[in-house]
Coordinates of C-alpha atoms in Angstrom, one line a residue:
M1 CA 7.4 8.0 12.9
A2 CA 10.6 8.5 10.7
P3 CA 13.7 10.4 12.3
N4 CA 14.3 13.7 10.9
I5 CA 16.6 13.3 7.8
P6 CA 20.0 15.6 7.0
S7 CA 19.7 16.8 3.0
S8 CA 22.4 18.8 1.4
K9 CA 21.4 19.9 -2.1
I10 CA 23.8 21.2 -5.2
T11 CA 22.7 22.7 -8.2
L12 CA 25.0 22.3 -11.6
S13 CA 25.6 24.0 -15.0
Y14 CA 24.1 21.1 -16.5
P15 CA 21.4 18.8 -16.5
L16 CA 22.0 15.7 -14.6
Y17 CA 20.9 11.7 -16.5
A18 CA 23.1 9.9 -14.1
A19 CA 24.5 9.5 -10.5
A20 CA 27.1 6.6 -8.6
I21 CA 28.5 6.4 -5.4
H22 CA 32.2 5.3 -4.6
P23 CA 31.9 1.6 -3.7
H24 CA 34.2 2.2 -0.2
D25 CA 34.3 6.0 0.4
D26 CA 30.5 7.3 0.3
S27 CA 31.1 10.5 0.8
R28 CA 32.4 10.6 -3.5
L29 CA 29.7 11.2 -5.7
L30 CA 29.9 11.0 -9.4
V31 CA 27.3 12.7 -11.4
G32 CA 27.1 13.3 -15.0
G33 CA 24.8 14.6 -17.9
G34 CA 25.1 17.3 -20.0
G35 CA 23.3 19.4 -22.8
G36 CA 23.8 17.3 -25.6
E37 CA 25.8 17.1 -29.1
G38 CA 25.2 20.2 -31.2
R39 CA 23.4 22.1 -28.2
S40 CA 24.9 25.6 -27.4
G41 CA 25.8 26.8 -24.0
V42 CA 25.0 23.4 -21.9
G43 CA 28.6 21.5 -22.0
N44 CA 28.4 17.6 -21.1
K45 CA 29.9 17.0 -18.3
I46 CA 31.3 14.6 -15.8
T47 CA 31.7 15.8 -11.8
L48 CA 32.9 14.9 -8.6
L49 CA 31.1 15.8 -5.8
D50 CA 32.2 15.4 -1.9
A51 CA 29.2 15.3 0.4
T52 CA 31.3 14.7 3.9
S53 CA 29.4 17.4 5.4
Q54 CA 25.2 16.6 6.0
T55 CA 24.5 19.7 5.1
E56 CA 26.4 20.7 2.3
I57 CA 27.9 19.4 -0.9
S58 CA 31.0 21.2 -2.7
N59 CA 32.4 20.5 -6.1
L60 CA 35.9 18.9 -6.1
A61 CA 36.2 18.3 -9.8
E62 CA 34.9 18.6 -13.1
I63 CA 35.5 16.2 -16.4
E64 CA 34.5 18.1 -19.7
L65 CA 33.4 16.8 -22.3
S66 CA 33.1 17.2 -26.3
R67 CA 30.0 19.2 -27.1
D68 CA 29.9 17.2 -30.5
E69 CA 29.3 14.0 -28.4
D70 CA 25.9 12.9 -27.0
S71 CA 25.7 13.7 -23.2
V72 CA 26.1 11.0 -20.1
T73 CA 23.4 8.7 -20.2
S74 CA 24.8 6.5 -17.4
L75 CA 27.4 6.1 -15.0
A76 CA 29.2 3.2 -12.5
A77 CA 31.5 3.2 -10.6
T78 CA 34.3 1.2 -9.2
S79 CA 37.6 0.8 -7.8
I80 CA 40.9 -0.4 -9.6
G81 CA 43.9 -0.1 -7.1
E82 CA 43.6 3.6 -5.4
S83 CA 41.9 5.2 -8.1
L84 CA 38.0 5.5 -8.5
V85 CA 36.9 4.4 -12.3
A86 CA 34.0 5.5 -13.7
F87 CA 32.2 3.5 -16.7
A88 CA 30.0 5.7 -18.6
G89 CA 27.3 5.9 -21.6
I90 CA 28.4 8.3 -24.1
N91 CA 27.2 8.1 -27.6
S92 CA 29.9 9.4 -30.8
S93 CA 28.8 11.9 -32.9
S94 CA 25.8 11.5 -35.6
E95 CA 28.6 11.7 -38.3
E96 CA 30.5 8.8 -36.9
Q97 CA 27.5 6.7 -36.2
K98 CA 26.5 7.2 -39.9
A99 CA 29.6 5.4 -40.6
G100 CA 29.3 2.7 -38.5
K101 CA 31.5 3.7 -35.4
N102 CA 29.5 4.2 -31.9
E103 CA 32.7 4.1 -29.2
H104 CA 29.5 3.7 -26.7
L105 CA 31.5 2.8 -23.1
R106 CA 34.2 5.2 -21.5
S107 CA 36.2 5.2 -19.0
F108 CA 37.5 7.8 -16.9
I109 CA 40.0 7.4 -14.1
V110 CA 40.0 9.9 -10.8
T111 CA 42.7 9.9 -8.6
L112 CA 42.0 10.9 -4.6
P113 CA 44.3 11.8 -2.1
A114 CA 43.0 10.8 1.1
K115 CA 41.4 13.0 2.0
E116 CA 40.7 17.0 1.5
K117 CA 42.1 19.3 4.1
S118 CA 39.4 21.5 5.9
D119 CA 40.4 24.6 4.3
G120 CA 40.4 22.2 0.4
S121 CA 44.2 23.3 0.2
N122 CA 45.3 19.5 -1.0
K123 CA 41.9 20.1 -3.9
A124 CA 44.5 20.5 -7.1
S125 CA 46.1 17.0 -6.0
I126 CA 42.6 15.4 -7.6
S127 CA 43.2 14.8 -11.3
A128 CA 40.3 13.1 -13.7
V129 CA 41.5 11.9 -17.1
E130 CA 39.7 9.7 -19.9
G131 CA 40.7 6.1 -19.6
G132 CA 39.6 5.0 -22.3
R133 CA 36.3 4.3 -25.0
T134 CA 35.3 1.4 -27.4
S135 CA 32.3 -0.4 -28.8
L136 CA 31.0 -3.4 -27.4
F137 CA 27.3 -3.8 -28.8
T138 CA 27.0 -5.0 -32.9
P139 CA 26.9 -2.3 -35.1
S140 CA 23.1 -1.3 -35.7
T141 CA 21.8 -1.9 -39.4
A142 CA 18.4 0.6 -39.0
A143 CA 18.3 3.3 -41.1
T144 CA 18.3 5.7 -38.6
K145 CA 21.3 5.3 -35.8
E146 CA 19.1 6.0 -32.7
T147 CA 21.1 3.2 -30.1
Y148 CA 22.9 4.5 -27.0
Q149 CA 23.9 2.4 -23.2
R150 CA 20.5 2.4 -21.7
V151 CA 21.9 0.8 -18.7
I152 CA 25.2 0.0 -17.0
R153 CA 25.7 -2.1 -13.7
V154 CA 29.1 -3.5 -12.4
S155 CA 28.8 -6.6 -10.2
R156 CA 29.3 -6.0 -6.1
P157 CA 31.6 -8.1 -4.1
H158 CA 31.0 -11.0 -2.0
P159 CA 31.2 -10.4 1.8
S160 CA 33.8 -13.4 2.3
T161 CA 36.0 -12.4 -0.8
T162 CA 38.4 -9.0 -0.8
P163 CA 38.2 -6.5 -3.2
T164 CA 41.1 -8.2 -4.9
S165 CA 40.4 -11.6 -5.1
L166 CA 38.0 -11.9 -7.8
P167 CA 37.4 -9.3 -10.5
R168 CA 34.8 -6.9 -11.4
L169 CA 32.0 -8.0 -13.7
G170 CA 30.3 -5.0 -15.9
A171 CA 27.5 -5.3 -18.2
V172 CA 25.9 -3.0 -20.7
A173 CA 22.1 -2.9 -22.4
T174 CA 21.6 -1.4 -25.3
G175 CA 18.5 1.5 -26.0
L176 CA 16.5 1.9 -29.0
A177 CA 17.9 -1.0 -30.6
P178 CA 16.5 -2.8 -33.6
K179 CA 16.7 -6.4 -31.3
G180 CA 18.2 -5.5 -27.5
Q181 CA 21.8 -6.4 -27.0
I182 CA 23.2 -7.1 -23.3
I183 CA 26.8 -7.5 -23.0
V184 CA 29.3 -8.7 -20.2
F185 CA 32.3 -7.5 -19.5
N186 CA 35.4 -7.9 -17.4
A187 CA 35.4 -4.6 -15.3
S188 CA 38.5 -5.3 -13.4
T189 CA 40.7 -3.2 -16.3
T190 CA 40.5 0.6 -17.0
T191 CA 40.4 0.0 -20.7
P192 CA 38.1 -3.1 -21.6
H193 CA 38.1 -4.3 -25.3
E194 CA 36.1 -6.7 -27.3
S195 CA 38.7 -9.3 -25.4
D196 CA 37.5 -8.6 -22.1
V197 CA 34.1 -9.8 -23.4
C198 CA 32.7 -12.3 -21.0
G199 CA 29.3 -13.2 -23.1
R200 CA 26.9 -11.4 -25.4
I201 CA 22.8 -11.9 -24.4
T202 CA 20.6 -11.3 -27.8
L203 CA 17.0 -10.7 -27.6
A204 CA 13.9 -11.3 -28.8
E205 CA 13.2 -8.5 -32.0
K206 CA 11.5 -5.1 -30.7
Q207 CA 12.6 -6.4 -27.2
E208 CA 14.8 -4.5 -25.1
A209 CA 16.2 -4.3 -21.1
A210 CA 14.4 -2.1 -19.2
D211 CA 17.4 -2.8 -16.2
L212 CA 19.8 -5.1 -14.9
D213 CA 21.6 -6.4 -12.4
I214 CA 24.9 -8.7 -11.7
L215 CA 25.8 -10.2 -8.6
E216 CA 28.8 -12.0 -7.4
T217 CA 27.2 -14.8 -5.8
S218 CA 29.9 -16.6 -3.6
S219 CA 33.5 -16.5 -2.8
D220 CA 34.1 -18.7 -5.6
G221 CA 34.0 -17.2 -8.3
D222 CA 30.0 -17.6 -9.0
Y223 CA 28.1 -14.7 -10.8
S224 CA 24.5 -14.0 -11.4
L225 CA 22.9 -11.4 -14.1
A226 CA 19.5 -10.6 -13.9
Y227 CA 17.2 -8.5 -16.0
C228 CA 13.8 -7.8 -17.1
T229 CA 12.0 -6.7 -20.3
D230 CA 8.7 -4.6 -20.2
H231 CA 6.6 -8.1 -19.0
E232 CA 10.1 -11.5 -17.9
V233 CA 12.6 -11.6 -15.8
Y234 CA 15.5 -13.7 -16.9
L235 CA 18.9 -15.0 -15.1
Y236 CA 22.1 -15.6 -16.8
K237 CA 24.8 -17.4 -14.7
F238 CA 28.5 -17.3 -15.4
S239 CA 31.4 -18.9 -13.4
Y240 CA 35.1 -17.0 -13.4
N241 CA 38.1 -19.9 -14.3
P242 CA 41.5 -18.6 -13.3
N243 CA 43.1 -20.7 -15.8
T244 CA 41.5 -18.5 -18.7
K245 CA 41.5 -15.1 -16.2
K246 CA 38.1 -15.0 -18.2
A247 CA 34.4 -15.7 -16.5
E248 CA 32.7 -17.8 -19.0
P249 CA 28.7 -18.4 -19.1
I250 CA 26.9 -21.5 -16.9
F251 CA 23.9 -21.3 -19.1
S252 CA 23.8 -21.8 -22.7
K253 CA 20.8 -19.4 -22.4
P254 CA 18.7 -16.9 -20.2
L255 CA 16.7 -19.1 -17.5
F256 CA 13.3 -17.6 -17.9
L257 CA 11.8 -16.8 -14.2
H258 CA 9.3 -15.1 -14.4
E259 CA 6.0 -13.2 -16.2
L260 CA 3.6 -10.4 -15.5
L261 CA 0.1 -11.7 -16.9
H262 CA -2.7 -9.8 -18.2
P263 CA -5.1 -8.7 -15.6
D264 CA -8.1 -9.5 -17.6
A265 CA -7.6 -10.1 -20.9
F266 CA -11.3 -10.0 -21.9
S267 CA -11.5 -6.4 -20.7
S268 CA -8.5 -4.9 -21.1
P269 CA -5.1 -6.0 -23.2
A270 CA -2.6 -3.4 -21.3
R271 CA -0.8 -4.9 -18.5
P272 CA 2.1 -4.1 -16.0
T273 CA 5.4 -3.2 -17.1
F274 CA 8.5 -3.9 -14.7
R275 CA 10.6 -0.8 -14.7
A276 CA 14.4 -1.6 -12.5
L277 CA 15.3 -4.5 -10.7
R278 CA 17.9 -5.3 -8.2
F279 CA 19.6 -8.9 -6.0
L280 CA 19.2 -8.7 -2.8
T281 CA 20.8 -12.0 -2.1
P282 CA 21.4 -14.8 -4.7
T283 CA 18.5 -16.3 -5.0
L284 CA 16.1 -12.7 -3.9
L285 CA 14.9 -10.1 -6.4
V286 CA 13.1 -7.2 -5.8
V287 CA 11.2 -6.1 -9.3
L288 CA 9.6 -2.5 -9.4
L289 CA 6.3 -2.2 -11.4
N290 CA 4.2 0.0 -13.3
R291 CA 0.8 -0.7 -13.0
P292 CA -1.3 0.0 -16.9
G293 CA -2.8 3.6 -17.0
R294 CA -0.7 5.1 -14.8
S295 CA -3.0 3.8 -12.0
G296 CA 0.1 2.9 -9.6
S297 CA 3.2 1.2 -8.4
E298 CA 4.1 -1.5 -6.6
V299 CA 7.9 -3.4 -5.5
H300 CA 7.5 -7.4 -5.4
V301 CA 10.1 -9.7 -4.2
L302 CA 10.8 -12.9 -6.1
H303 CA 12.7 -16.0 -5.0
I304 CA 14.7 -18.2 -7.3
A305 CA 13.8 -21.6 -6.6
G306 CA 15.8 -23.7 -8.7
R307 CA 16.7 -23.8 -12.5
A308 CA 13.5 -24.9 -14.3
A309 CA 11.7 -22.7 -16.5
G310 CA 9.7 -20.1 -14.6
C311 CA 11.0 -20.9 -11.0
G312 CA 10.9 -16.8 -9.9
D313 CA 7.9 -17.1 -7.1
V314 CA 6.2 -13.7 -5.7
V315 CA 6.2 -13.7 -2.2
L316 CA 5.9 -10.1 -1.5
R317 CA 4.8 -7.7 -3.0
K318 CA 4.0 -3.8 -1.9
R319 CA 1.8 -0.9 -3.4
L320 CA 4.0 2.0 -3.2
H321 CA 2.4 5.7 -1.5
S322 CA -0.9 6.8 -3.9
S323 CA 0.2 9.8 -5.7
M324 CA 3.1 7.8 -7.1
K325 CA 1.2 7.1 -10.3
A326 CA 4.6 6.0 -12.1
A327 CA 7.5 4.2 -11.1
T328 CA 11.4 5.9 -12.4
G329 CA 14.1 4.4 -10.4
L330 CA 15.2 1.7 -7.6
D331 CA 18.0 0.8 -5.9
V332 CA 19.0 -1.2 -3.0
S333 CA 21.2 -1.3 0.1
V334 CA 21.9 -4.6 1.9
L335 CA 22.7 -3.7 5.5
Q336 CA 25.5 -5.5 7.8
S337 CA 24.6 -9.1 8.9
D338 CA 25.6 -10.4 12.1
D339 CA 27.8 -12.9 12.6
I340 CA 25.8 -16.0 13.9
N341 CA 22.5 -16.0 12.1
G342 CA 23.3 -14.2 9.1
D343 CA 20.6 -11.9 9.4
K344 CA 20.4 -8.2 8.0
Q345 CA 18.2 -5.6 6.7
F346 CA 17.6 -4.9 3.1
V347 CA 16.9 -0.7 2.4
I348 CA 15.4 -0.3 -1.0
A349 CA 14.3 3.2 -2.1
A350 CA 11.8 4.0 -5.5
A351 CA 11.5 7.3 -6.8
G352 CA 8.5 8.0 -8.6
Q353 CA 7.1 10.6 -11.6
D354 CA 5.9 13.0 -8.7
I355 CA 9.3 13.8 -7.3
S356 CA 9.4 11.9 -4.6
I357 CA 11.6 8.9 -2.7
E358 CA 9.8 6.4 -0.8
I359 CA 12.2 4.3 1.3
L360 CA 11.1 0.7 2.6
T361 CA 12.8 -1.5 4.8
L362 CA 13.1 -5.4 4.9
D363 CA 14.0 -7.7 7.8
Y364 CA 16.3 -11.2 6.7
K365 CA 16.5 -14.2 8.9
G366 CA 19.3 -16.2 8.2
D367 CA 19.9 -19.8 9.0
A368 CA 22.9 -20.7 10.9
K369 CA 23.2 -24.0 9.6
G370 CA 23.6 -22.4 6.0
G371 CA 20.0 -23.2 4.7
E372 CA 17.1 -20.5 3.7
G373 CA 16.8 -17.8 5.8
K374 CA 12.6 -16.0 6.1
L375 CA 11.8 -12.9 5.3
G376 CA 9.8 -10.2 7.2
K377 CA 7.3 -7.7 5.6
L378 CA 8.0 -4.4 3.3
N379 CA 7.6 -2.1 5.7
V380 CA 7.5 1.8 4.9
F381 CA 10.3 3.8 6.4
T382 CA 9.4 7.5 5.2
V383 CA 8.4 9.5 1.9
L384 CA 10.7 12.0 0.5
R385 CA 8.3 14.4 -1.0
E386 CA 9.7 17.4 -3.5
V387 CA 13.1 16.6 -3.7
H388 CA 13.9 18.0 -6.5
P389 CA 12.1 21.0 -8.9
L390 CA 12.1 18.9 -11.8
Q391 CA 11.8 15.5 -13.0
M392 CA 14.6 12.8 -11.2
T393 CA 16.8 10.4 -13.6
S394 CA 18.7 8.9 -11.3
I395 CA 19.0 7.5 -7.3
A396 CA 21.4 5.3 -5.8
L397 CA 21.9 4.2 -2.5
S398 CA 25.6 3.4 -1.0
T399 CA 26.8 0.3 1.3
F400 CA 27.3 0.0 4.7
S401 CA 31.1 0.0 5.7
R402 CA 31.8 0.8 9.9
S403 CA 35.7 0.6 9.0
A404 CA 35.0 3.6 5.9
A405 CA 34.5 6.4 8.4
P406 CA 34.6 4.8 12.0
S407 CA 35.0 8.8 12.9
Q408 CA 31.3 9.7 11.5
P409 CA 27.7 8.4 13.5
P410 CA 26.9 5.0 10.9
H411 CA 24.8 6.3 8.1
I412 CA 24.0 5.4 4.2
R413 CA 23.5 8.1 1.7
L414 CA 20.7 7.9 -0.9
V415 CA 21.8 10.5 -4.0
S416 CA 19.4 11.3 -6.5
V417 CA 20.1 13.8 -9.6
S418 CA 17.1 15.2 -11.9
M419 CA 16.9 17.7 -14.8
G420 CA 16.6 20.5 -13.2
N421 CA 20.5 20.6 -12.5
T422 CA 20.3 19.8 -8.6
A423 CA 21.6 16.9 -6.9
V424 CA 20.2 16.1 -3.8
V425 CA 22.1 13.6 -0.8
H426 CA 19.9 12.4 1.9
T427 CA 21.7 10.8 4.6
L428 CA 20.2 7.9 6.9
P429 CA 21.1 6.9 9.7
L430 CA 21.7 3.7 10.8
I431 CA 21.4 2.6 15.0
P432 CA 23.1 -1.0 16.1
L433 CA 21.4 -3.8 16.7
P434 CA 23.1 -6.1 19.4
P435 CA 24.0 -9.4 18.4
P436 CA 22.3 -12.5 19.4
S437 CA 22.5 -14.0 23.2
K438 CA 23.4 -17.7 21.7
P439 CA 27.1 -18.0 22.3
S440 CA 29.2 -17.7 19.0
T441 CA 30.9 -20.6 17.4
K442 CA 32.9 -18.7 15.8
T443 CA 36.3 -17.3 16.6
K444 CA 35.6 -13.8 16.4
T445 CA 33.4 -12.1 18.8
P446 CA 30.3 -10.9 17.6
T447 CA 29.7 -7.5 17.0
N448 CA 27.3 -5.4 16.4
R449 CA 25.3 -4.8 13.7
Y450 CA 23.9 -1.8 12.1
V451 CA 19.7 -1.0 10.6
L452 CA 18.0 1.5 9.5
T453 CA 14.8 0.6 11.8
S454 CA 14.5 -2.3 14.7
P455 CA 13.2 -5.2 13.2
Q456 CA 9.8 -5.6 13.2
T457 CA 7.8 -8.6 14.8
S458 CA 6.1 -11.1 12.0
T459 CA 2.3 -10.7 10.6
T460 CA 0.6 -13.2 12.6
V461 CA 2.3 -12.9 15.3
A462 CA 1.7 -9.3 15.5
T463 CA -2.1 -10.1 14.7
I464 CA -2.5 -12.0 17.5
S465 CA -0.9 -9.9 20.3
S466 CA -3.4 -6.5 18.5
T467 CA -6.0 -8.9 18.7
L468 CA -5.6 -10.3 22.1
L469 CA -4.8 -6.8 23.6
L470 CA -8.1 -5.1 21.5
T471 CA -10.3 -8.1 24.0
L472 CA -9.3 -7.4 27.0
L473 CA -9.5 -3.5 26.8
V474 CA -13.1 -4.6 25.5
L475 CA -13.9 -6.8 28.3
L476 CA -12.5 -4.5 30.8
A477 CA -14.7 -1.5 29.5
A478 CA -17.4 -3.9 29.3
F479 CA -16.4 -5.0 33.5
L480 CA -16.5 -0.9 34.6
T481 CA -19.6 0.0 32.4
Q482 CA -21.7 -2.3 34.3
N483 CA -20.3 -1.3 37.8
L484 CA -20.8 2.3 36.8
F485 CA -24.3 1.9 36.0
V486 CA -25.4 -0.9 38.7
E487 CA -25.6 0.0 42.3
P488 CA -22.8 -2.2 43.9
S489 CA -26.1 -3.6 46.5
T490 CA -27.8 -5.0 43.7
S491 CA -24.9 -5.6 41.4
K492 CA -23.9 -9.2 40.9
L493 CA -20.8 -8.7 39.7
P494 CA -17.5 -9.6 41.9
P495 CA -16.4 -6.0 43.9
L496 CA -14.1 -3.7 43.1
P497 CA -11.6 -2.7 44.9
A498 CA -12.1 0.0 47.0
P499 CA -10.4 2.6 45.7
L500 CA -11.4 2.1 42.1
Q501 CA -15.0 2.1 43.6
S502 CA -14.9 5.5 45.4
V503 CA -13.5 6.8 42.0
L504 CA -16.9 5.1 39.9
D505 CA -18.9 6.6 42.9
S506 CA -17.9 9.7 42.5
Y507 CA -19.1 10.1 39.0
R508 CA -22.2 8.2 39.6
P509 CA -24.6 11.4 40.4
Y510 CA -23.8 12.6 36.7
L511 CA -24.8 9.7 34.8
P512 CA -27.9 8.7 33.8
H513 CA -29.1 5.6 35.0
L514 CA -30.2 3.5 32.4
P515 CA -32.1 0.2 32.6
L516 CA -29.6 -3.0 31.5
S517 CA -32.8 -4.9 29.7
F518 CA -34.0 -4.1 26.4
P519 CA -36.7 -1.5 26.0
T520 CA -40.0 -2.9 24.8
W521 CA -42.3 -1.7 22.0
P522 CA -45.1 0.6 23.2
A523 CA -49.2 -1.2 23.1
P524 CA -50.8 1.1 20.6
A525 CA -53.4 3.7 22.6
E526 CA -57.5 1.8 23.6
S527 CA -59.9 3.8 21.4
T528 CA -61.2 6.4 23.4
S529 CA -65.2 6.1 21.5
P530 CA -67.8 5.0 23.9
S531 CA -68.7 1.6 24.0
V532 CA -71.6 -0.3 25.1
S533 CA -70.8 -3.3 27.9
P534 CA -73.0 -6.5 27.3
S535 CA -76.1 -6.5 29.8
A536 CA -77.4 -10.2 30.9
D537 CA -80.5 -8.5 32.1
A538 CA -82.3 -5.8 29.7
D539 CA -83.5 -4.5 32.6
T540 CA -81.0 -3.2 34.3
A541 CA -79.5 -1.5 31.1
P542 CA -79.2 2.0 31.9
T543 CA -82.2 4.0 31.0
D544 CA -81.3 7.8 32.2
T545 CA -81.5 9.4 28.9
L546 CA -83.7 8.7 26.2
H547 CA -80.9 8.2 23.7
E548 CA -78.8 6.4 23.9
A549 CA -75.0 6.8 22.1
V550 CA -74.7 4.8 19.1
V551 CA -71.2 2.9 19.0
T552 CA -69.6 3.2 15.5
P553 CA -67.0 0.8 14.5
T554 CA -63.7 1.9 13.7
T555 CA -60.6 1.4 11.5
V556 CA -57.1 2.5 10.9
D557 CA -55.8 3.1 7.7
P558 CA -52.4 1.1 7.5
D559 CA -51.2 3.4 4.7
T560 CA -51.8 6.5 6.2
G561 CA -52.1 5.8 10.2
T562 CA -55.7 7.6 10.5
Y563 CA -58.8 6.7 11.8
G564 CA -62.0 6.0 9.8
T565 CA -65.2 4.3 9.7
A566 CA -65.7 0.8 9.2
P567 CA -68.1 -0.2 6.4
S568 CA -71.0 -1.8 7.4
P569 CA -71.3 -5.8 7.1
G570 CA -73.3 -6.9 3.5
P571 CA -75.0 -9.6 3.4
T572 CA -74.1 -13.1 3.8
D573 CA -74.8 -16.6 1.9
M574 CA -76.5 -17.5 5.5
D575 CA -79.2 -14.5 5.6
D576 CA -82.0 -15.3 2.6
E577 CA -83.9 -12.3 4.2
A578 CA -83.9 -8.6 2.5
E579 CA -81.8 -6.4 4.6
P580 CA -84.7 -4.5 6.3
E581 CA -85.1 -0.9 5.5
P582 CA -83.0 2.1 7.8
V583 CA -85.6 3.3 10.4
S584 CA -85.4 7.3 10.1
E585 CA -84.9 8.6 13.6
P586 CA -88.3 10.1 14.9
E587 CA -89.3 14.1 16.2
L588 CA -89.5 14.1 19.8
N589 CA -92.8 15.3 20.6
P590 CA -92.8 18.7 23.1
D591 CA -95.3 17.4 24.7
V592 CA -93.8 13.8 26.1
D593 CA -91.8 14.0 29.3
P594 CA -88.0 13.6 29.1
T595 CA -87.9 11.7 32.2
A596 CA -90.0 8.5 31.1
T597 CA -87.9 5.5 31.1
K598 CA -90.1 3.5 30.2
L599 CA -93.4 2.6 27.6
D600 CA -96.3 0.6 27.9
T601 CA -95.2 -3.1 26.5
D602 CA -98.8 -2.9 24.4
T603 CA -98.5 0.9 23.3
E604 CA -94.8 -0.5 22.3
S605 CA -96.2 -3.5 20.1
E606 CA -98.8 -1.3 18.4
I607 CA -95.6 1.2 17.2
Q608 CA -93.6 -1.4 16.1
G609 CA -96.2 -2.9 14.4
E610 CA -97.1 0.1 12.2
G611 CA -93.9 -0.7 9.8
G612 CA -95.5 -3.5 8.1
G613 CA -95.9 -7.4 9.5
E614 CA -93.3 -8.5 7.6
A615 CA -90.7 -5.7 8.6
G616 CA -91.5 -6.2 12.0
A617 CA -91.6 -9.7 12.1
H618 CA -88.0 -9.6 10.8
G619 CA -87.0 -6.5 13.5
D620 CA -88.3 -8.5 16.2
A621 CA -85.9 -11.1 15.3
Q622 CA -83.2 -8.8 15.2
S623 CA -84.0 -7.4 18.7
N624 CA -84.1 -10.9 20.2
A625 CA -80.6 -11.5 18.6
A626 CA -79.1 -9.0 19.4
D627 CA -77.3 -8.0 22.6
P628 CA -79.9 -6.5 24.8
A629 CA -80.0 -2.9 25.0
P630 CA -82.5 0.3 26.0
P631 CA -85.1 0.4 22.8
I632 CA -85.3 3.5 21.0
P633 CA -88.9 5.6 22.0
A634 CA -91.1 5.9 19.3
P635 CA -93.3 9.3 18.7
L636 CA -96.3 9.1 21.3
D637 CA -99.8 10.2 19.2
G638 CA -103.3 10.0 20.3
T639 CA -103.5 6.2 20.0
A640 CA -100.4 5.7 22.7
E641 CA -99.4 7.2 26.2
A642 CA -96.6 7.5 28.3
T643 CA -97.3 5.8 31.3

């Protein structure tokens, strides 16, 4: 379960569209937005916020912008000397754009004191002024001037470099342009101009960059720029030349890394679209994509394996929670690595249209020899729901530096803003992780690194451990069950310890003693209808009554399961004689003694002969062939007498 995450909230006077965090002090936040051009009552502003307290956000300073120009659409922060520099995307007025002039890139210089006093008495020492404005995009030739600065990013410094050793590079991308453009410039100056441009990337017709990120990949001055369109990911590399004091492109054109394919080109032409991406390491990218038809969002991790086209392979993927039908933003925080192997943890935050933020963690195990490290799996840390009253427009994660705020518990901050004029800050507490027990070969003593959650074991180890534990539990349950239902005197199992056996014996009287073998299917019940037992001697057959019971064959209906009378067998091919006519049962003479048991042989022959010679002969044959049974008495008349 995720720990309790403290949060604070502030409501400003204008809708917010962008947010940025001071690179070295996560308690200083910049947010921007506004009502746009010509909208009365709602101004365009950039606000500096103080989030030192985990339960309250205070407004330190505001920069009032012209209401004749567009609102703030993108924002990035960097530090130059002792000042905080904010780069913002703000379009010029409609009249200036029609004249072919759109100074979309603005810079603002914010001077901060060391720290405000608790009573806020030195708050007035904060100053914020506009540093400059310029146009880096090629002017649009379209009839309708709708191009704006959609994205801006500033490079993250390499961990092994000092903040002033190499310049910071910035990158901006267009939105709603006939042809998308990406411009890389030197962000170490407060007033960038055309001379500070390091590279230009022109995209295909009607193609734009959905998002981009730029990273300082080495202490030698190498930079990598990654950007994604709706369905493709590209990589562009730069190298800083100390002679010219400029970063020069290494590739003549961007390197294609990865493409989203159609899931089923025969049934639907729709395919997923990329929404955002961030660097984890120089060879690892995390990308956020939305499935077609607002059917969900996913996070993928790409591994850049070389410089060949299509060298970006998906090594991890994670489906975000089901209520997030479409994702809107992504950011990453790379936590401190250890000094021995380079192990570290990445914190990934993804915002969705359902006003929720899902926070993931990813563990990275480095290689002490400098080779490729190993990735763990994407784990859900928590899901923050109903963060804002209206749609979120931007999120940002701070970087962790233990020296930045040594008096506070280790943490990172997650900032999110919305169209509902609200800014929310979540403080994510970090926990210390001791260094590996292996002795360090470096000169400095290894220190604790900090993580959001304890590193997870690998999937294979976790699966094997769970399987073995489950197997042991099943065997133990089966062993105890048999000892519970089987008497100890008759059991062939090994005896249990006396205390455990006594506990089982105490429950034995309350349990049914079930058989240990499977029950057999019950045999069908025998017929209760009377039957005649065959007799070897007809004279010994029972003759205590004049009329014996006539046996009627029965059958079982397979459909209904009821009993019925079996049909009489018909004539066969072996029987050449005609079937004799049925003999009706004679009526009894009241003068006959019912105790008589046998008739005279001669009289019986005469009575049987009255049925005709041929029929009588046939009757004799049937009588001899059948099993011996008591004869049926015939009626007595004047020619026969009972004996």
